[in-house]
Amino acid sequence: MAPALLGCVLAHETADGLVAVELTEVEAYTGATDPASHAYRGMTGRNAIMFGPPGHAYVYFTYGMHFCVNVVCMPEGIARAVLLRAGRVTMGESLARRRRVPRRLADGPADRPPPAVPARDLARGPARLCQALAIDRTQNGLDLCSAASELRLRPAGTSAGPVPARTVEAGPRVGISVAVDVPWRFWLSGDPTVSAYRPAKSRAR
DNA sequence: CGTCGGATAATCT
DNA sequence: GATTATCCGACGA
């Protein structure tokens, strides 16, 4: 499922408008067989959506300030999902840019405005992807395959043409402290929107 | 360019 | 009480 999601488009339609992101980087989490998965030790309040029907959004809050979104991808009862790690904004770029709020809000009046965010960085990383698309707890559990849903996933390629041929690479997942060698991170080879963060948290002390 | 510390709170043990 | 599927700004090369 995970590499198959590369090139697919996730779109969120809100009162502010529409933002769409073409997925360029994902990670697979296989629940009961994966020590790094939120569902490894069974169902909890947070991960319940992972145990539900496929095609739904599993959104979680982490590090006290960030949201990340997954696509549930196995039948009801089997908790497996794909984390959406990065993408390229294809629609609503100005809206996505407006949603990126600078971290320092309490600056003196003489301060210059913060530098503009490069377009390639708007959805580069799982929390930034959610920020560009305005995804938070409100979207947890939504059916991504329903035409009536505000948050929709559509297949790769467009009505104007087929899926462009691209190379997929695989490697270890990011930011986890167990199962660090399992190569379940997938990305489009050479794509500039793929996240380039340190492979593991340097919290050794 | 790379590396590092800090922010910040829900979730789980 | 510890950990966390992260990001940003500062600093040094």
mmCIF file of C-alpha atoms (C1' of nucleotides) in Angstrom:
data_model
loop_
_atom_site.group_PDB
_atom_site.id
_atom_site.type_symbol
_atom_site.label_atom_id
_atom_site.label_comp_id
_atom_site.label_asym_id
_atom_site.label_seq_id
_atom_site.Cartn_x
_atom_site.Cartn_y
_atom_site.Cartn_z
ATOM 1 C CA MET A 1 0.000 0.000 0.000
ATOM 2 C CA ALA A 2 2.655 2.506 0.999
ATOM 3 C CA PRO A 3 4.538 2.854 -2.328
ATOM 4 C CA ALA A 4 1.198 2.709 -4.150
ATOM 5 C CA LEU A 5 0.182 5.927 -2.392
ATOM 6 C CA LEU A 6 3.097 7.860 -3.875
ATOM 7 C CA GLY A 7 1.783 10.187 -6.568
ATOM 8 C CA CYS A 8 -1.755 10.090 -5.206
ATOM 9 C CA VAL A 9 -3.327 13.429 -4.272
ATOM 10 C CA LEU A 10 -4.787 14.373 -0.897
ATOM 11 C CA ALA A 11 -7.127 17.388 -1.044
ATOM 12 C CA HIS A 12 -8.803 19.257 1.813
ATOM 13 C CA GLU A 13 -11.694 21.600 1.098
ATOM 14 C CA THR A 14 -12.516 24.075 3.864
ATOM 15 C CA ALA A 15 -14.379 27.359 4.082
ATOM 16 C CA ASP A 16 -11.065 29.050 3.278
ATOM 17 C CA GLY A 17 -10.602 27.137 0.039
ATOM 18 C CA LEU A 18 -8.944 24.032 -1.341
ATOM 19 C CA VAL A 19 -5.394 22.796 -0.888
ATOM 20 C CA ALA A 20 -4.154 19.670 -2.677
ATOM 21 C CA VAL A 21 -0.893 17.786 -2.124
ATOM 22 C CA GLU A 22 0.700 15.130 -4.325
ATOM 23 C CA LEU A 23 2.302 12.581 -2.020
ATOM 24 C CA THR A 24 6.058 12.090 -2.377
ATOM 25 C CA GLU A 25 7.042 10.313 0.859
ATOM 26 C CA VAL A 26 5.238 7.804 3.109
ATOM 27 C CA GLU A 27 5.916 5.253 5.856
ATOM 28 C CA ALA A 28 4.196 1.940 6.606
ATOM 29 C CA TYR A 29 3.218 0.907 10.150
ATOM 30 C CA THR A 30 1.947 -2.640 10.574
ATOM 31 C CA GLY A 31 0.296 -2.618 13.982
ATOM 32 C CA ALA A 32 0.638 -5.858 15.924
ATOM 33 C CA THR A 33 3.772 -6.927 14.027
ATOM 34 C CA ASP A 34 5.542 -3.549 14.323
ATOM 35 C CA PRO A 35 7.073 -2.336 17.623
ATOM 36 C CA ALA A 36 7.203 1.215 16.221
ATOM 37 C CA SER A 37 3.457 1.292 15.515
ATOM 38 C CA HIS A 38 0.977 3.077 17.754
ATOM 39 C CA ALA A 39 -1.146 -0.097 17.528
ATOM 40 C CA TYR A 40 1.618 -2.522 18.577
ATOM 41 C CA ARG A 41 0.155 -3.048 22.055
ATOM 42 C CA GLY A 42 -3.474 -3.201 21.034
ATOM 43 C CA MET A 43 -6.290 -0.713 20.771
ATOM 44 C CA THR A 44 -6.297 2.491 22.828
ATOM 45 C CA GLY A 45 -8.359 5.619 22.690
ATOM 46 C CA ARG A 46 -5.877 7.285 20.397
ATOM 47 C CA ASN A 47 -5.336 4.521 17.838
ATOM 48 C CA ALA A 48 -8.894 3.149 17.591
ATOM 49 C CA ILE A 49 -9.313 4.454 14.032
ATOM 50 C CA MET A 50 -6.394 2.246 12.909
ATOM 51 C CA PHE A 51 -8.520 -0.784 13.779
ATOM 52 C CA GLY A 52 -11.445 0.464 11.703
ATOM 53 C CA PRO A 53 -12.244 0.146 7.991
ATOM 54 C CA PRO A 54 -9.625 1.040 5.345
ATOM 55 C CA GLY A 55 -9.500 4.328 3.489
ATOM 56 C CA HIS A 56 -10.094 6.414 6.588
ATOM 57 C CA ALA A 57 -7.818 9.080 8.087
ATOM 58 C CA TYR A 58 -5.970 8.363 11.339
ATOM 59 C CA VAL A 59 -4.817 11.716 12.740
ATOM 60 C CA TYR A 60 -2.698 11.948 15.892
ATOM 61 C CA PHE A 61 -1.173 14.767 17.941
ATOM 62 C CA THR A 62 2.468 14.565 18.996
ATOM 63 C CA TYR A 63 5.353 16.515 20.527
ATOM 64 C CA GLY A 64 2.842 18.819 22.187
ATOM 65 C CA MET A 65 2.248 20.793 18.993
ATOM 66 C CA HIS A 66 2.101 18.733 15.799
ATOM 67 C CA PHE A 67 -0.481 16.684 13.920
ATOM 68 C CA CYS A 68 0.283 13.809 11.544
ATOM 69 C CA VAL A 69 -2.094 11.950 9.216
ATOM 70 C CA ASN A 70 -2.203 8.284 8.137
ATOM 71 C CA VAL A 71 -4.312 6.306 5.691
ATOM 72 C CA VAL A 72 -5.797 3.170 7.287
ATOM 73 C CA CYS A 73 -5.165 0.348 4.833
ATOM 74 C CA MET A 74 -6.398 -3.030 6.091
ATOM 75 C CA PRO A 75 -9.872 -4.444 6.748
ATOM 76 C CA GLU A 76 -11.603 -3.739 10.031
ATOM 77 C CA GLY A 77 -9.877 -5.433 12.951
ATOM 78 C CA ILE A 78 -6.344 -5.332 11.469
ATOM 79 C CA ALA A 79 -4.507 -2.169 12.497
ATOM 80 C CA ARG A 80 -2.178 -1.085 9.714
ATOM 81 C CA ALA A 81 -1.713 2.384 8.278
ATOM 82 C CA VAL A 82 0.528 4.526 6.109
ATOM 83 C CA LEU A 83 1.905 7.791 7.508
ATOM 84 C CA LEU A 84 1.883 10.608 4.938
ATOM 85 C CA ARG A 85 5.301 12.223 5.408
ATOM 86 C CA ALA A 86 5.620 14.749 2.592
ATOM 87 C CA GLY A 87 4.173 16.038 -0.634
ATOM 88 C CA ARG A 88 4.121 18.741 -3.267
ATOM 89 C CA VAL A 89 1.389 21.369 -3.073
ATOM 90 C CA THR A 90 -0.436 21.302 -6.416
ATOM 91 C CA MET A 91 -3.426 23.516 -5.595
ATOM 92 C CA GLY A 92 -4.000 26.366 -3.145
ATOM 93 C CA GLU A 93 -0.358 27.257 -2.617
ATOM 94 C CA SER A 94 -1.101 30.767 -1.333
ATOM 95 C CA LEU A 95 -3.584 29.383 1.214
ATOM 96 C CA ALA A 96 -1.069 26.753 2.314
ATOM 97 C CA ARG A 97 1.515 29.512 2.763
ATOM 98 C CA ARG A 98 -0.902 31.582 4.872
ATOM 99 C CA ARG A 99 -1.377 28.594 7.169
ATOM 100 C CA ARG A 100 2.341 28.435 7.959
ATOM 101 C CA VAL A 101 2.552 30.655 11.016
ATOM 102 C CA PRO A 102 5.975 31.813 12.209
ATOM 103 C CA ARG A 103 7.047 30.355 15.537
ATOM 104 C CA ARG A 104 8.054 33.714 17.025
ATOM 105 C CA LEU A 105 4.954 35.880 17.340
ATOM 106 C CA ALA A 106 6.167 38.181 20.121
ATOM 107 C CA ASP A 107 8.644 40.244 18.158
ATOM 108 C CA GLY A 108 9.417 43.900 18.547
ATOM 109 C CA PRO A 109 7.799 46.360 16.118
ATOM 110 C CA ALA A 110 11.124 47.103 14.469
ATOM 111 C CA ASP A 111 11.601 43.459 13.460
ATOM 112 C CA ARG A 112 11.570 42.592 9.820
ATOM 113 C CA PRO A 113 8.994 40.096 8.504
ATOM 114 C CA PRO A 114 10.103 36.452 8.488
ATOM 115 C CA PRO A 115 11.592 35.112 5.248
ATOM 116 C CA ALA A 116 9.179 33.505 2.798
ATOM 117 C CA VAL A 117 8.811 29.719 2.971
ATOM 118 C CA PRO A 118 10.094 28.014 -0.201
ATOM 119 C CA ALA A 119 7.262 26.284 -2.081
ATOM 120 C CA ARG A 120 8.981 22.917 -1.827
ATOM 121 C CA ASP A 121 8.926 23.127 1.993
ATOM 122 C CA LEU A 122 5.192 23.784 2.417
ATOM 123 C CA ALA A 123 4.353 20.085 2.877
ATOM 124 C CA ARG A 124 7.866 18.728 3.493
ATOM 125 C CA GLY A 125 7.489 16.658 6.653
ATOM 126 C CA PRO A 126 4.423 15.011 8.229
ATOM 127 C CA ALA A 127 3.470 17.908 10.523
ATOM 128 C CA ARG A 128 4.041 20.520 7.841
ATOM 129 C CA LEU A 129 1.890 18.489 5.428
ATOM 130 C CA CYS A 130 -0.925 18.631 7.984
ATOM 131 C CA GLN A 131 -0.404 22.330 8.516
ATOM 132 C CA ALA A 132 -0.579 23.058 4.770
ATOM 133 C CA LEU A 133 -3.802 21.054 4.530
ATOM 134 C CA ALA A 134 -5.257 22.334 7.838
ATOM 135 C CA ILE A 135 -5.596 18.803 9.200
ATOM 136 C CA ASP A 136 -6.162 18.355 12.935
ATOM 137 C CA ARG A 137 -8.237 16.185 15.290
ATOM 138 C CA THR A 138 -11.375 17.341 13.463
ATOM 139 C CA GLN A 139 -10.495 15.130 10.482
ATOM 140 C CA ASN A 140 -9.675 12.004 12.494
ATOM 141 C CA GLY A 141 -11.716 9.080 11.154
ATOM 142 C CA LEU A 142 -12.930 10.770 7.947
ATOM 143 C CA ASP A 143 -13.500 8.519 4.921
ATOM 144 C CA LEU A 144 -10.896 9.637 2.385
ATOM 145 C CA CYS A 145 -12.616 7.754 -0.431
ATOM 146 C CA SER A 146 -16.041 9.382 -0.103
ATOM 147 C CA ALA A 147 -16.898 12.074 -2.636
ATOM 148 C CA ALA A 148 -18.857 13.798 0.137
ATOM 149 C CA SER A 149 -15.859 14.028 2.476
ATOM 150 C CA GLU A 150 -14.074 17.337 2.982
ATOM 151 C CA LEU A 151 -10.769 15.393 2.920
ATOM 152 C CA ARG A 152 -10.333 13.206 -0.147
ATOM 153 C CA LEU A 153 -7.643 10.992 -1.640
ATOM 154 C CA ARG A 154 -7.554 10.403 -5.365
ATOM 155 C CA PRO A 155 -5.373 8.077 -7.451
ATOM 156 C CA ALA A 156 -2.142 9.140 -9.108
ATOM 157 C CA GLY A 157 -2.342 10.737 -12.511
ATOM 158 C CA THR A 158 -4.886 13.237 -13.825
ATOM 159 C CA SER A 159 -7.804 13.302 -16.216
ATOM 160 C CA ALA A 160 -5.376 14.862 -18.654
ATOM 161 C CA GLY A 161 -2.878 12.026 -18.590
ATOM 162 C CA PRO A 162 -1.627 8.781 -17.101
ATOM 163 C CA VAL A 163 0.578 8.308 -14.083
ATOM 164 C CA PRO A 164 4.078 9.527 -14.894
ATOM 165 C CA ALA A 165 6.675 6.801 -14.514
ATOM 166 C CA ARG A 166 8.862 7.368 -11.495
ATOM 167 C CA THR A 167 11.374 5.533 -9.392
ATOM 168 C CA VAL A 168 10.563 4.679 -5.792
ATOM 169 C CA GLU A 169 13.280 4.324 -3.178
ATOM 170 C CA ALA A 170 12.981 2.725 0.257
ATOM 171 C CA GLY A 171 14.831 3.094 3.547
ATOM 172 C CA PRO A 172 14.481 3.202 7.350
ATOM 173 C CA ARG A 173 11.693 5.197 8.953
ATOM 174 C CA VAL A 174 12.282 8.550 10.632
ATOM 175 C CA GLY A 175 12.081 9.519 14.290
ATOM 176 C CA ILE A 176 11.496 6.110 15.847
ATOM 177 C CA SER A 177 13.564 4.403 18.557
ATOM 178 C CA VAL A 178 12.623 0.764 17.822
ATOM 179 C CA ALA A 179 12.620 -1.241 14.575
ATOM 180 C CA VAL A 180 15.017 1.390 13.262
ATOM 181 C CA ASP A 181 16.359 -0.854 10.490
ATOM 182 C CA VAL A 182 13.105 -1.884 8.837
ATOM 183 C CA PRO A 183 13.018 -0.178 5.395
ATOM 184 C CA TRP A 184 9.382 0.870 5.403
ATOM 185 C CA ARG A 185 9.856 4.489 4.354
ATOM 186 C CA PHE A 186 9.183 5.044 0.661
ATOM 187 C CA TRP A 187 9.744 8.140 -1.453
ATOM 188 C CA LEU A 188 9.908 9.336 -5.061
ATOM 189 C CA SER A 189 13.535 9.238 -6.109
ATOM 190 C CA GLY A 190 15.134 12.658 -6.331
ATOM 191 C CA ASP A 191 12.009 14.629 -5.438
ATOM 192 C CA PRO A 192 12.912 17.924 -3.721
ATOM 193 C CA THR A 193 9.850 17.820 -1.450
ATOM 194 C CA VAL A 194 10.991 14.635 0.314
ATOM 195 C CA SER A 195 11.915 15.393 3.913
ATOM 196 C CA ALA A 196 15.614 15.436 4.739
ATOM 197 C CA TYR A 197 15.715 15.180 8.480
ATOM 198 C CA ARG A 198 18.148 13.347 10.729
ATOM 199 C CA PRO A 199 17.275 9.647 10.755
ATOM 200 C CA ALA A 200 16.954 9.388 14.538
ATOM 201 C CA LYS A 201 16.392 11.731 17.412
ATOM 202 C CA SER A 202 19.697 12.662 19.020
ATOM 203 C CA ARG A 203 18.280 12.551 22.508
ATOM 204 C CA ALA A 204 21.053 10.408 23.915
ATOM 205 C CA ARG A 205 21.922 11.554 27.398
ATOM 206 C "C1'" DC B 1 25.582 22.575 4.641
ATOM 207 C "C1'" DG B 2 25.196 19.846 9.485
ATOM 208 C "C1'" DT B 3 24.243 19.437 14.377
ATOM 209 C "C1'" DC B 4 21.972 20.755 18.598
ATOM 210 C "C1'" DG B 5 18.670 22.373 22.219
ATOM 211 C "C1'" DG B 6 14.153 23.737 23.266
ATOM 212 C "C1'" DA B 7 9.158 24.103 22.749
ATOM 213 C "C1'" DT B 8 4.996 21.836 24.468
ATOM 214 C "C1'" DA B 9 1.045 18.598 25.914
ATOM 215 C "C1'" DA B 10 -1.502 14.267 24.856
ATOM 216 C "C1'" DT B 11 -0.869 9.653 25.697
ATOM 217 C "C1'" DC B 12 0.600 5.648 27.933
ATOM 218 C "C1'" DT B 13 3.044 3.074 31.742
ATOM 219 C "C1'" DG C 1 6.552 10.614 35.351
ATOM 220 C "C1'" DA C 2 8.566 9.408 30.780
ATOM 221 C "C1'" DT C 3 8.136 9.378 26.067
ATOM 222 C "C1'" DT C 4 7.042 11.173 21.658
ATOM 223 C "C1'" DA C 5 5.764 8.369 13.750
ATOM 224 C "C1'" DT C 6 8.422 16.853 14.841
ATOM 225 C "C1'" DC C 7 9.957 21.454 13.686
ATOM 226 C "C1'" DC C 8 12.503 25.698 14.099
ATOM 227 C "C1'" DG C 9 16.140 28.906 15.086
ATOM 228 C "C1'" DA C 10 20.838 29.339 16.509
ATOM 229 C "C1'" DC C 11 25.342 28.352 15.780
ATOM 230 C "C1'" DG C 12 29.612 26.543 13.491
ATOM 231 C "C1'" DA C 13 32.047 24.921 9.212
#
